[in-house]
Amino acid sequence: MKIDFNKDNGLVPVVIQDNRTLQVLMLGYMNEEAFEKTKKEGIVTFFSRSKNRLWTKGEESGNFLTVKSIDVDCDQDTILIKAVPKNVVCHTGSFSCFGEKNTKGFLYELEEKISQRIDMKAEGSYTYSLYQRGINKMAQKVGEEAVELVIEAKDHNEELFKNEAADLLYHFLILLKAKGFSMDEIEKVLQDRDQ
Ligand SMILES: [Zn+2]
């Protein structure tokens, strides 16, 4: 990997992206020394322009960035690091320095919404009323939706198939919540299988 440190007084911008959520977390700068240290240790070290020295992200807070991959752009003057952040990245306490929510996409937002409806006992919400009917009923709904999806799979109506797939996912999320699990945990099972 060849990086051009000469273009901008020995510094190159480094974009840090969350390896799991793919969110852009922050932007920093590295000189060659910071880059070599980062590669060697597997923990992101920047060159801080305000401190005018090497600065390992998390050296005070303990919120290190563990390097998963390092890529350089087409001009060899910008680095992209995919990393796993320990805790929040920004000193303001937000997940990303760009103020983005800690979301991995709409499904995770939906999971959160379902969880809130149930925890807050939201009267009049379908989610909460199904939850109140107990685990057997929720499990049964997942089964029914799965069967409906199977039936649509044999047909050729795309809209119906997509709708049944959505129903299944939605009820699956309710059942997960009722059993006290989260999508993260299921994702972990899949990731472990993928090793
Ligand atoms: Zn920040």
Coordinates of C-alpha atoms and ligand atoms in Angstrom, one line a residue:
M1 CA 0.0 0.0 0.0
K2 CA 1.6 3.3 -1.2
I3 CA 0.4 6.5 0.4
D4 CA 1.4 9.9 -0.7
F5 CA 2.2 11.9 2.5
N6 CA 3.8 14.7 0.6
K7 CA 0.8 16.3 -0.9
D8 CA -0.4 18.1 2.3
N9 CA 2.5 18.7 4.6
G10 CA 3.0 15.1 5.5
L11 CA -0.6 14.5 6.5
V12 CA -3.4 12.6 4.9
P13 CA -7.1 12.6 5.9
V14 CA -8.4 9.4 7.3
V15 CA -12.1 8.4 7.2
I16 CA -13.2 6.1 9.9
Q17 CA -16.1 3.9 9.1
D18 CA -17.8 1.5 11.5
N19 CA -17.0 -2.0 10.3
R20 CA -20.4 -3.4 11.3
T21 CA -22.9 -0.6 10.6
L22 CA -20.8 1.1 7.8
Q23 CA -21.6 4.4 9.3
V24 CA -19.0 7.1 8.9
L25 CA -17.8 7.8 12.4
M26 CA -15.1 10.5 12.1
L27 CA -12.4 12.1 10.1
G28 CA -8.8 12.4 11.3
Y29 CA -5.3 12.9 10.0
M30 CA -2.3 10.7 9.9
N31 CA 1.3 11.3 9.2
E32 CA 3.5 8.4 8.2
E33 CA 4.4 7.6 11.8
A34 CA 0.8 7.5 12.9
F35 CA 0.0 5.3 9.9
E36 CA 2.8 2.9 10.7
K37 CA 1.8 2.8 14.4
T38 CA -1.8 2.1 13.4
K39 CA -0.8 -0.7 11.1
K40 CA 1.5 -2.2 13.7
E41 CA -0.9 -2.0 16.7
G42 CA -4.2 -2.5 15.0
I43 CA -5.6 0.4 17.0
V44 CA -6.1 3.8 15.3
T45 CA -3.6 6.5 16.0
F46 CA -4.0 9.9 14.4
F47 CA -1.7 12.8 14.2
S48 CA -3.6 15.5 16.1
R49 CA -3.3 18.9 14.5
S50 CA -4.4 20.7 17.7
K51 CA -2.1 18.7 20.0
N52 CA 0.6 18.6 17.4
R53 CA 1.6 15.0 18.3
L54 CA 0.5 11.4 17.7
W55 CA -2.8 10.8 19.3
T56 CA -4.2 7.4 19.8
K57 CA -8.0 7.6 19.7
G58 CA -9.2 6.5 23.1
E59 CA -5.9 7.1 24.9
E60 CA -7.9 8.9 27.6
S61 CA -11.4 7.7 27.2
G62 CA -10.5 4.1 26.5
N63 CA -12.8 4.2 23.5
F64 CA -10.3 2.7 21.1
L65 CA -10.9 2.0 17.4
T66 CA -9.8 -1.5 16.5
V67 CA -8.7 -1.7 12.9
K68 CA -10.5 -4.2 10.6
S69 CA -9.3 -3.0 7.2
I70 CA -7.3 -0.2 5.6
D71 CA -7.8 1.0 2.1
V72 CA -6.3 3.9 0.2
D73 CA -8.2 5.9 -2.4
C74 CA -7.4 6.1 -6.1
D75 CA -5.0 9.1 -5.6
Q76 CA -3.2 7.5 -2.7
D77 CA -3.9 10.6 -0.6
T78 CA -6.9 9.6 1.5
I79 CA -7.2 6.6 3.8
L80 CA -10.4 4.7 4.6
I81 CA -10.2 2.6 7.8
K82 CA -13.0 0.2 8.8
A83 CA -12.9 -0.2 12.5
V84 CA -14.8 -1.5 15.4
P85 CA -15.4 1.3 17.9
K86 CA -15.3 0.6 21.6
N87 CA -18.3 2.6 22.9
V88 CA -19.1 6.0 21.4
V89 CA -16.7 7.7 19.1
C90 CA -17.4 11.4 19.6
H91 CA -16.3 13.4 22.7
T92 CA -19.8 14.8 22.8
G93 CA -21.1 11.3 23.6
S94 CA -22.6 10.7 20.3
F95 CA -22.1 7.5 18.3
S96 CA -20.6 9.3 15.3
C97 CA -18.9 12.7 15.1
F98 CA -21.4 13.5 12.3
G99 CA -24.3 13.2 14.8
E100 CA -25.8 10.1 13.1
K101 CA -27.9 7.9 15.2
N102 CA -26.7 4.5 16.2
T103 CA -28.7 2.8 13.6
K104 CA -27.9 -0.1 11.3
G105 CA -30.8 0.7 9.1
F106 CA -34.5 0.6 9.2
L107 CA -34.9 -2.9 10.5
Y108 CA -33.0 -2.0 13.6
E109 CA -35.1 1.1 14.0
L110 CA -38.2 -1.0 13.7
E111 CA -36.8 -3.4 16.3
E112 CA -36.3 -0.4 18.6
K113 CA -39.8 0.9 17.9
I114 CA -41.4 -2.5 18.7
S115 CA -39.3 -2.7 21.8
Q116 CA -40.6 0.7 23.0
R117 CA -44.2 -0.1 22.2
I118 CA -44.0 -3.2 24.4
D119 CA -42.0 -1.6 27.2
M120 CA -44.2 1.4 27.3
K121 CA -47.4 -0.7 27.2
A122 CA -48.6 1.3 24.3
E123 CA -52.4 0.9 24.4
G124 CA -54.0 0.7 21.0
S125 CA -50.8 -0.5 19.3
Y126 CA -51.1 -3.8 17.4
T127 CA -47.6 -4.8 18.6
Y128 CA -48.5 -4.4 22.3
S129 CA -51.9 -6.0 22.0
L130 CA -50.3 -9.1 20.3
Y131 CA -47.6 -9.1 23.0
Q132 CA -50.3 -9.1 25.7
R133 CA -51.8 -12.2 24.2
G134 CA -48.8 -14.2 25.2
I135 CA -45.9 -16.1 23.8
N136 CA -47.9 -18.9 22.3
K137 CA -50.0 -16.5 20.3
M138 CA -46.9 -14.6 19.1
A139 CA -45.2 -17.8 18.0
Q140 CA -48.3 -18.9 16.3
K141 CA -48.4 -15.7 14.3
V142 CA -44.9 -16.2 13.1
G143 CA -45.9 -19.7 12.0
E144 CA -48.9 -18.4 10.2
E145 CA -47.0 -15.7 8.4
A146 CA -44.3 -18.2 7.4
V147 CA -46.9 -20.5 5.9
E148 CA -48.4 -17.5 4.0
L149 CA -45.0 -16.7 2.7
V150 CA -44.6 -20.3 1.6
I151 CA -47.9 -20.2 -0.2
E152 CA -46.9 -16.9 -2.0
A153 CA -43.6 -18.4 -2.9
K154 CA -45.4 -21.0 -5.0
D155 CA -47.4 -18.2 -6.8
H156 CA -46.0 -15.4 -9.0
N157 CA -47.4 -12.3 -7.4
E158 CA -44.4 -10.2 -6.4
E159 CA -46.3 -7.7 -4.3
L160 CA -48.1 -10.4 -2.2
F161 CA -44.8 -12.2 -1.7
K162 CA -43.0 -9.0 -0.5
N163 CA -45.9 -8.2 1.8
E164 CA -45.9 -11.7 3.4
A165 CA -42.1 -11.5 3.7
A166 CA -42.6 -8.2 5.6
D167 CA -45.3 -9.6 7.8
L168 CA -43.0 -12.5 8.7
L169 CA -40.1 -10.2 9.6
Y170 CA -42.3 -8.0 11.6
H171 CA -43.8 -10.8 13.7
F172 CA -40.4 -12.4 14.0
L173 CA -39.1 -9.1 15.6
I174 CA -42.0 -9.2 18.1
L175 CA -41.3 -12.8 19.0
L176 CA -37.6 -12.0 19.5
K177 CA -38.4 -9.1 21.8
A178 CA -40.9 -11.2 23.8
K179 CA -38.2 -13.9 24.2
G180 CA -35.8 -11.3 25.5
F181 CA -33.5 -11.4 22.5
S182 CA -32.2 -8.8 20.0
M183 CA -31.3 -8.9 16.4
D184 CA -27.7 -8.3 17.4
E185 CA -27.6 -11.7 19.1
I186 CA -29.1 -13.5 16.1
E187 CA -26.7 -11.7 13.8
K188 CA -23.9 -12.9 16.1
V189 CA -25.0 -16.5 15.6
L190 CA -24.9 -16.0 11.8
Q191 CA -21.5 -14.3 11.9
D192 CA -20.0 -17.1 14.0
R193 CA -21.3 -19.7 11.5
D194 CA -19.7 -17.6 8.8
Q195 CA -16.2 -17.8 10.3
Ligands
ZN1 ZN -16.7 14.1 17.6

